[in-house]
Short mmCIF file of C-alpha atoms and ligand atoms in Angstrom, two decimals:
data_model
loop_
_atom_site.label_atom_id
_atom_site.label_comp_id
_atom_site.label_asym_id
_atom_site.label_seq_id
_atom_site.Cartn_x
_atom_site.Cartn_y
_atom_site.Cartn_z
CA MET A 1 12.90 -1.35 4.15
CA LYS A 2 12.34 2.39 4.16
CA ILE A 3 12.26 3.98 0.75
CA ALA A 4 11.95 7.67 -0.14
CA PHE A 5 11.16 9.14 -3.53
CA CYS A 6 12.73 12.48 -4.35
CA GLY A 7 13.03 14.69 -7.39
CA LYS A 8 11.70 17.70 -9.18
CA GLY A 9 7.94 18.29 -9.31
CA GLY A 10 6.19 16.44 -12.11
CA VAL A 11 8.93 13.89 -12.84
CA GLY A 12 6.78 10.97 -11.70
CA LYS A 13 7.65 10.49 -8.02
CA SER A 14 4.08 9.77 -6.93
CA THR A 15 3.40 7.57 -9.94
CA ILE A 16 6.47 5.41 -9.41
CA ALA A 17 5.95 5.38 -5.63
CA ALA A 18 2.42 4.01 -6.18
CA LEU A 19 3.66 1.44 -8.69
CA LEU A 20 6.37 0.38 -6.26
CA CYS A 21 3.75 -0.07 -3.52
CA ALA A 22 1.93 -2.40 -5.92
CA GLY A 23 5.15 -4.31 -6.62
CA LEU A 24 5.94 -4.62 -2.93
CA ARG A 25 2.45 -5.88 -2.13
CA GLU A 26 2.80 -8.47 -4.83
CA GLU A 27 6.04 -9.66 -3.19
CA GLY A 28 4.18 -10.11 0.08
CA TYR A 29 5.28 -6.93 1.85
CA GLN A 30 3.02 -5.03 4.21
CA VAL A 31 3.31 -1.50 2.91
CA LEU A 32 2.95 1.84 4.64
CA ALA A 33 2.78 4.64 2.09
CA ILE A 34 3.40 8.15 3.40
CA ASP A 35 2.43 11.10 1.28
CA ALA A 36 4.75 13.92 2.33
CA ASP A 37 3.77 16.24 -0.50
CA PRO A 38 1.98 19.39 0.73
CA SER A 39 -0.56 18.90 -2.05
CA PRO A 40 -1.13 15.20 -1.51
CA HIS A 41 -2.52 12.84 -4.10
CA LEU A 42 -0.74 9.54 -3.48
CA GLY A 43 -3.90 8.29 -1.77
CA ARG A 44 -5.88 8.73 -4.95
CA LEU A 45 -3.22 6.93 -6.99
CA LEU A 46 -3.44 4.04 -4.53
CA GLY A 47 -7.22 3.89 -4.77
CA PHE A 48 -8.06 5.35 -1.36
CA GLU A 49 -11.18 7.36 -1.99
CA ASP A 50 -11.43 8.92 1.43
CA SER A 51 -7.83 10.02 1.90
CA GLU A 52 -8.68 13.70 2.34
CA LYS A 53 -10.49 12.79 5.56
CA LEU A 54 -7.29 11.45 7.07
CA THR A 55 -5.78 13.28 10.05
CA PRO A 56 -2.47 14.63 8.77
CA LEU A 57 0.62 13.26 10.40
CA SER A 58 1.77 16.77 11.18
CA GLU A 59 -0.89 16.76 13.90
CA MET A 60 0.97 13.95 15.59
CA ARG A 61 3.18 16.73 16.89
CA ASP A 62 0.61 17.48 19.58
CA LEU A 63 0.40 13.84 20.49
CA LEU A 64 4.18 13.67 20.72
CA ALA A 65 4.37 16.83 22.79
CA GLU A 66 1.68 15.49 25.12
CA ARG A 67 3.57 12.26 25.69
CA ALA A 68 6.84 14.09 26.10
CA GLN A 69 5.32 16.19 28.88
CA LYS A 70 4.06 13.16 30.69
CA GLN A 71 7.06 10.98 30.18
CA GLY A 72 10.09 13.20 30.02
CA PRO A 73 12.10 14.50 27.13
CA TYR A 74 12.17 11.23 25.19
CA TYR A 75 8.72 10.83 23.78
CA THR A 76 7.63 7.26 23.57
CA LEU A 77 6.23 6.67 20.18
CA ASN A 78 5.68 2.97 19.90
CA PRO A 79 8.01 1.99 17.10
CA ARG A 80 5.83 -0.59 15.37
CA ILE A 81 3.61 0.25 12.45
CA GLU A 82 0.60 -1.56 13.90
CA ASP A 83 0.82 0.56 17.04
CA LEU A 84 0.56 3.89 15.25
CA PRO A 85 -2.70 5.63 16.09
CA GLU A 86 -5.49 4.53 13.76
CA ARG A 87 -6.73 8.02 13.05
CA PHE A 88 -3.56 8.82 11.10
CA MET A 89 -3.96 5.83 8.90
CA LEU A 90 -6.15 4.28 6.25
CA THR A 91 -5.75 0.55 5.69
CA ARG A 92 -6.78 -1.63 2.80
CA ASP A 93 -5.46 -4.95 1.50
CA GLY A 94 -2.18 -4.85 3.38
CA LEU A 95 -1.59 -1.29 2.28
CA ARG A 96 -1.59 1.60 4.74
CA LEU A 97 -1.67 5.26 3.92
CA MET A 98 -0.58 8.27 5.96
CA VAL A 99 -0.56 11.89 4.86
CA LEU A 100 1.94 14.35 6.26
CA GLY A 101 0.03 17.50 5.43
CA ALA A 102 1.52 20.94 5.68
CA ILE A 103 -0.28 24.04 6.65
CA ARG A 104 1.70 26.98 5.42
CA GLU A 105 0.90 30.59 5.60
CA ALA A 106 0.75 32.45 2.34
CA GLY A 107 3.89 34.40 1.60
CA GLY A 108 6.34 32.17 3.39
CA GLY A 109 5.90 30.01 6.41
CA CYS A 110 7.94 26.98 7.11
CA ALA A 111 7.45 23.26 6.86
CA CYS A 112 9.99 22.61 9.62
CA PRO A 113 7.60 21.16 12.22
CA GLU A 114 6.13 18.77 9.64
CA GLN A 115 9.59 17.68 8.60
CA THR A 116 10.54 17.11 12.24
CA VAL A 117 7.49 14.93 12.90
CA LEU A 118 8.19 12.95 9.76
CA ARG A 119 11.87 12.51 10.56
CA ARG A 120 11.12 11.31 14.08
CA LEU A 121 8.47 8.93 12.90
CA LEU A 122 10.73 7.51 10.19
CA SER A 123 13.67 7.04 12.51
CA HIS A 124 11.54 5.44 15.24
CA LEU A 125 9.70 2.93 13.11
CA ILE A 126 11.12 -0.54 13.42
CA LEU A 127 10.17 -2.73 10.51
CA THR A 128 10.10 -6.45 10.11
CA ALA A 129 11.72 -7.99 7.02
CA ARG A 130 8.27 -8.15 5.41
CA GLU A 131 7.34 -4.50 5.96
CA ALA A 132 8.15 -1.54 3.76
CA VAL A 133 7.63 2.18 4.15
CA VAL A 134 7.39 4.20 0.95
CA VAL A 135 7.60 7.97 1.34
CA ASP A 136 6.60 10.27 -1.48
CA MET A 137 8.65 13.34 -0.59
CA GLU A 138 7.87 16.92 -1.41
CA ALA A 139 9.35 18.09 -4.70
CA GLY A 140 12.75 19.72 -4.45
CA VAL A 141 15.36 19.49 -1.72
CA GLU A 142 13.88 20.85 1.53
CA HIS A 143 13.78 17.42 3.19
CA PHE A 144 17.55 17.22 2.70
CA GLY A 145 18.12 20.49 4.50
CA ARG A 146 16.01 19.13 7.35
CA ALA A 147 17.68 15.72 7.15
CA THR A 148 14.24 14.07 6.98
CA VAL A 149 15.71 11.52 4.60
CA VAL A 150 18.45 10.29 6.93
CA PRO A 151 16.46 7.39 8.48
CA MET A 152 15.73 5.98 5.04
CA ASP A 153 17.40 2.84 3.68
CA PHE A 154 16.95 3.89 0.09
CA ILE A 155 16.69 7.24 -1.62
CA LEU A 156 15.28 6.93 -5.10
CA VAL A 157 15.94 10.03 -7.15
CA VAL A 158 13.47 10.19 -10.00
CA THR A 159 14.49 12.09 -13.09
CA GLN A 160 13.39 12.46 -16.66
CA PRO A 161 15.84 13.00 -19.49
CA TYR A 162 15.60 16.79 -19.53
CA ARG A 163 17.89 19.37 -18.00
CA GLY A 164 15.52 20.85 -15.42
CA SER A 165 14.82 17.58 -13.66
CA LEU A 166 18.44 16.47 -14.00
CA GLU A 167 19.57 19.66 -12.29
CA THR A 168 17.39 18.86 -9.27
CA ALA A 169 18.58 15.25 -9.32
CA ARG A 170 22.20 16.43 -9.32
CA GLN A 171 21.52 18.69 -6.35
CA ILE A 172 19.87 15.80 -4.48
CA LEU A 173 22.79 13.48 -5.19
CA ARG A 174 25.20 16.08 -3.84
CA LEU A 175 23.16 16.68 -0.67
CA ALA A 176 22.78 12.95 -0.11
CA ARG A 177 26.54 12.57 -0.36
CA GLU A 178 27.00 15.33 2.19
CA LEU A 179 24.64 13.47 4.53
CA ARG A 180 26.71 10.33 3.83
CA MET A 181 23.71 8.41 2.63
CA GLU A 182 24.77 5.19 1.01
CA ARG A 183 21.96 3.74 -1.02
CA VAL A 184 20.95 6.59 -3.26
CA PHE A 185 19.77 5.39 -6.65
CA VAL A 186 18.69 7.19 -9.78
CA VAL A 187 15.43 6.07 -11.36
CA GLY A 188 14.65 7.23 -14.89
CA ASN A 189 11.13 8.09 -15.96
CA ALA A 190 9.64 8.77 -19.38
CA VAL A 191 12.78 7.26 -20.86
CA ARG A 192 12.13 6.45 -24.50
CA ASN A 193 15.36 4.92 -25.70
CA GLU A 194 19.06 4.38 -25.12
CA GLU A 195 19.82 7.95 -26.03
CA ASP A 196 17.58 9.19 -23.19
CA GLU A 197 19.17 6.72 -20.84
CA ALA A 198 22.66 7.80 -21.88
CA PHE A 199 21.73 11.47 -21.44
CA ILE A 200 20.74 10.83 -17.83
CA ALA A 201 23.89 8.80 -17.17
CA GLU A 202 26.15 11.48 -18.68
CA SER A 203 24.43 14.33 -16.89
CA LEU A 204 24.59 12.69 -13.46
CA GLY A 205 27.68 10.56 -13.72
CA VAL A 206 25.64 7.50 -12.70
CA LYS A 207 23.28 5.25 -14.61
CA PRO A 208 19.66 4.89 -13.60
CA VAL A 209 19.20 1.56 -11.82
CA ILE A 210 15.83 1.20 -13.56
CA SER A 211 14.16 3.32 -16.22
CA PHE A 212 10.41 3.58 -16.61
CA PRO A 213 8.99 4.20 -20.08
CA GLU A 214 6.10 6.48 -20.91
CA ASP A 215 3.16 4.17 -20.43
CA GLU A 216 -0.29 4.47 -22.00
CA GLU A 217 -1.82 2.43 -19.19
CA VAL A 218 -0.52 4.85 -16.56
CA LEU A 219 -1.70 7.82 -18.57
CA ARG A 220 -5.17 6.32 -19.02
CA ALA A 221 -5.50 5.34 -15.35
CA GLU A 222 -4.57 8.86 -14.29
CA ARG A 223 -7.13 10.44 -16.62
CA GLN A 224 -9.87 8.10 -15.49
CA GLY A 225 -8.93 8.52 -11.83
CA ARG A 226 -8.29 4.80 -11.46
CA SER A 227 -5.89 3.29 -8.95
CA LEU A 228 -2.40 2.54 -10.22
CA LEU A 229 -2.53 -0.70 -8.25
CA GLU A 230 -4.64 -2.13 -11.07
CA VAL A 231 -2.38 -0.98 -13.86
CA ARG A 232 -0.60 -3.69 -15.82
CA GLY A 233 1.92 -3.08 -18.53
CA PRO A 234 5.54 -1.96 -18.92
CA CYS A 235 5.66 0.38 -15.89
CA ARG A 236 4.25 -2.27 -13.58
CA GLU A 237 6.88 -4.67 -14.89
CA ARG A 238 9.61 -2.14 -14.12
CA ALA A 239 8.22 -1.67 -10.64
CA ARG A 240 8.62 -5.39 -10.13
CA GLU A 241 12.25 -5.12 -11.25
CA LEU A 242 12.76 -2.22 -8.90
CA VAL A 243 11.52 -4.32 -5.97
CA ARG A 244 13.97 -7.07 -6.92
CA TYR A 245 16.76 -4.51 -7.18
CA LEU A 246 16.04 -3.10 -3.73
CA LYS A 247 15.84 -6.56 -2.21
CA THR A 248 19.30 -7.41 -3.50
CA HIS A 249 20.91 -4.05 -2.70
CA GLY A 250 19.77 -3.57 0.88
CA ALA A 251 21.89 -3.28 3.98
N1 ADP B 1 5.84 6.64 -16.92
C1 ADP B 1 4.76 7.39 -17.10
N2 ADP B 1 3.93 7.16 -18.14
C2 ADP B 1 2.84 7.94 -18.34
N3 ADP B 1 2.50 8.99 -17.56
C3 ADP B 1 3.28 9.26 -16.51
C4 ADP B 1 4.45 8.49 -16.22
N4 ADP B 1 5.04 9.01 -15.11
C5 ADP B 1 4.28 10.05 -14.73
N5 ADP B 1 3.23 10.22 -15.56
C6 ADP B 1 2.21 11.27 -15.46
O1 ADP B 1 2.89 12.52 -15.28
C7 ADP B 1 2.22 13.35 -14.35
C8 ADP B 1 3.14 13.73 -13.21
O2 ADP B 1 3.48 12.57 -12.47
P1 ADP B 1 3.53 12.55 -10.87
O3 ADP B 1 3.81 11.15 -10.48
O4 ADP B 1 2.35 13.20 -10.31
O5 ADP B 1 4.82 13.47 -10.62
P2 ADP B 1 5.41 14.03 -9.25
O6 ADP B 1 4.83 13.22 -8.15
O7 ADP B 1 6.89 13.84 -9.38
O8 ADP B 1 5.04 15.47 -9.19
C9 ADP B 1 1.00 12.56 -13.90
O9 ADP B 1 -0.10 13.00 -14.64
C10 ADP B 1 1.34 11.12 -14.24
O10 ADP B 1 0.18 10.37 -14.54
MG1 MG B 2 3.73 13.90 -6.50
#
């Protein structure tokens, strides 16, 4: 399954993406995590200490162009995860990490080429039933404009129970509808009680499929720079539930 995390900056996309990777691993999935945030830190949350040395996926563009020249207009990216070039990937304990990267000029510039590489990669990858790709998207809605999300099986829209993040979530839900995406689910974060949960449901017109609480363990791990893969506690439990939910609501 291919899963993308979207939402406003700071709502907990990377945190929940990392926790989901942990949950998927536990269920026996081989996981490819892709950090598509221009200021990447998913690698750190997953305990990869050398992730800044990784060749960003955006540089695959040259590789793709090279192959296209040699082999005609349809570039032949091998569609299996294990065939992706090693230099774009870090691997540890059944978990792989790729970083999209985005070099933008100050005062504007465009992430279009990066989004194109990512979209092509995502739509080409053929996964077995025991493989999962988890993409931590850039905050906001640019990847909807570029239709980067279209190859995904699941869009998880993370929101907290406050207006700013709900506004972004609403925008994402609308754009996803326009793209006719089917499995678009709201995930609550920092949800304290039923009132918070109800506020999200009322604001968006749909209930969160899972809500994550504020979690001391997550907070502590972040402060100490520890991997979220090791975190136990309520958020990890919710991540497990989220895996079960996705498994039963797939295509
Ligand atoms: N459920 C949670 N409990 C405790 N802290 C959290 C939780 N979710 C996110 N955080 C913290 O909030 C901050 C922002 O989360 P992050 O995942 O980086 O957001 P985003 O990727 O959406 O920008 C981080 O410091 C993270 O540790
Ligand atoms: Mg993030």
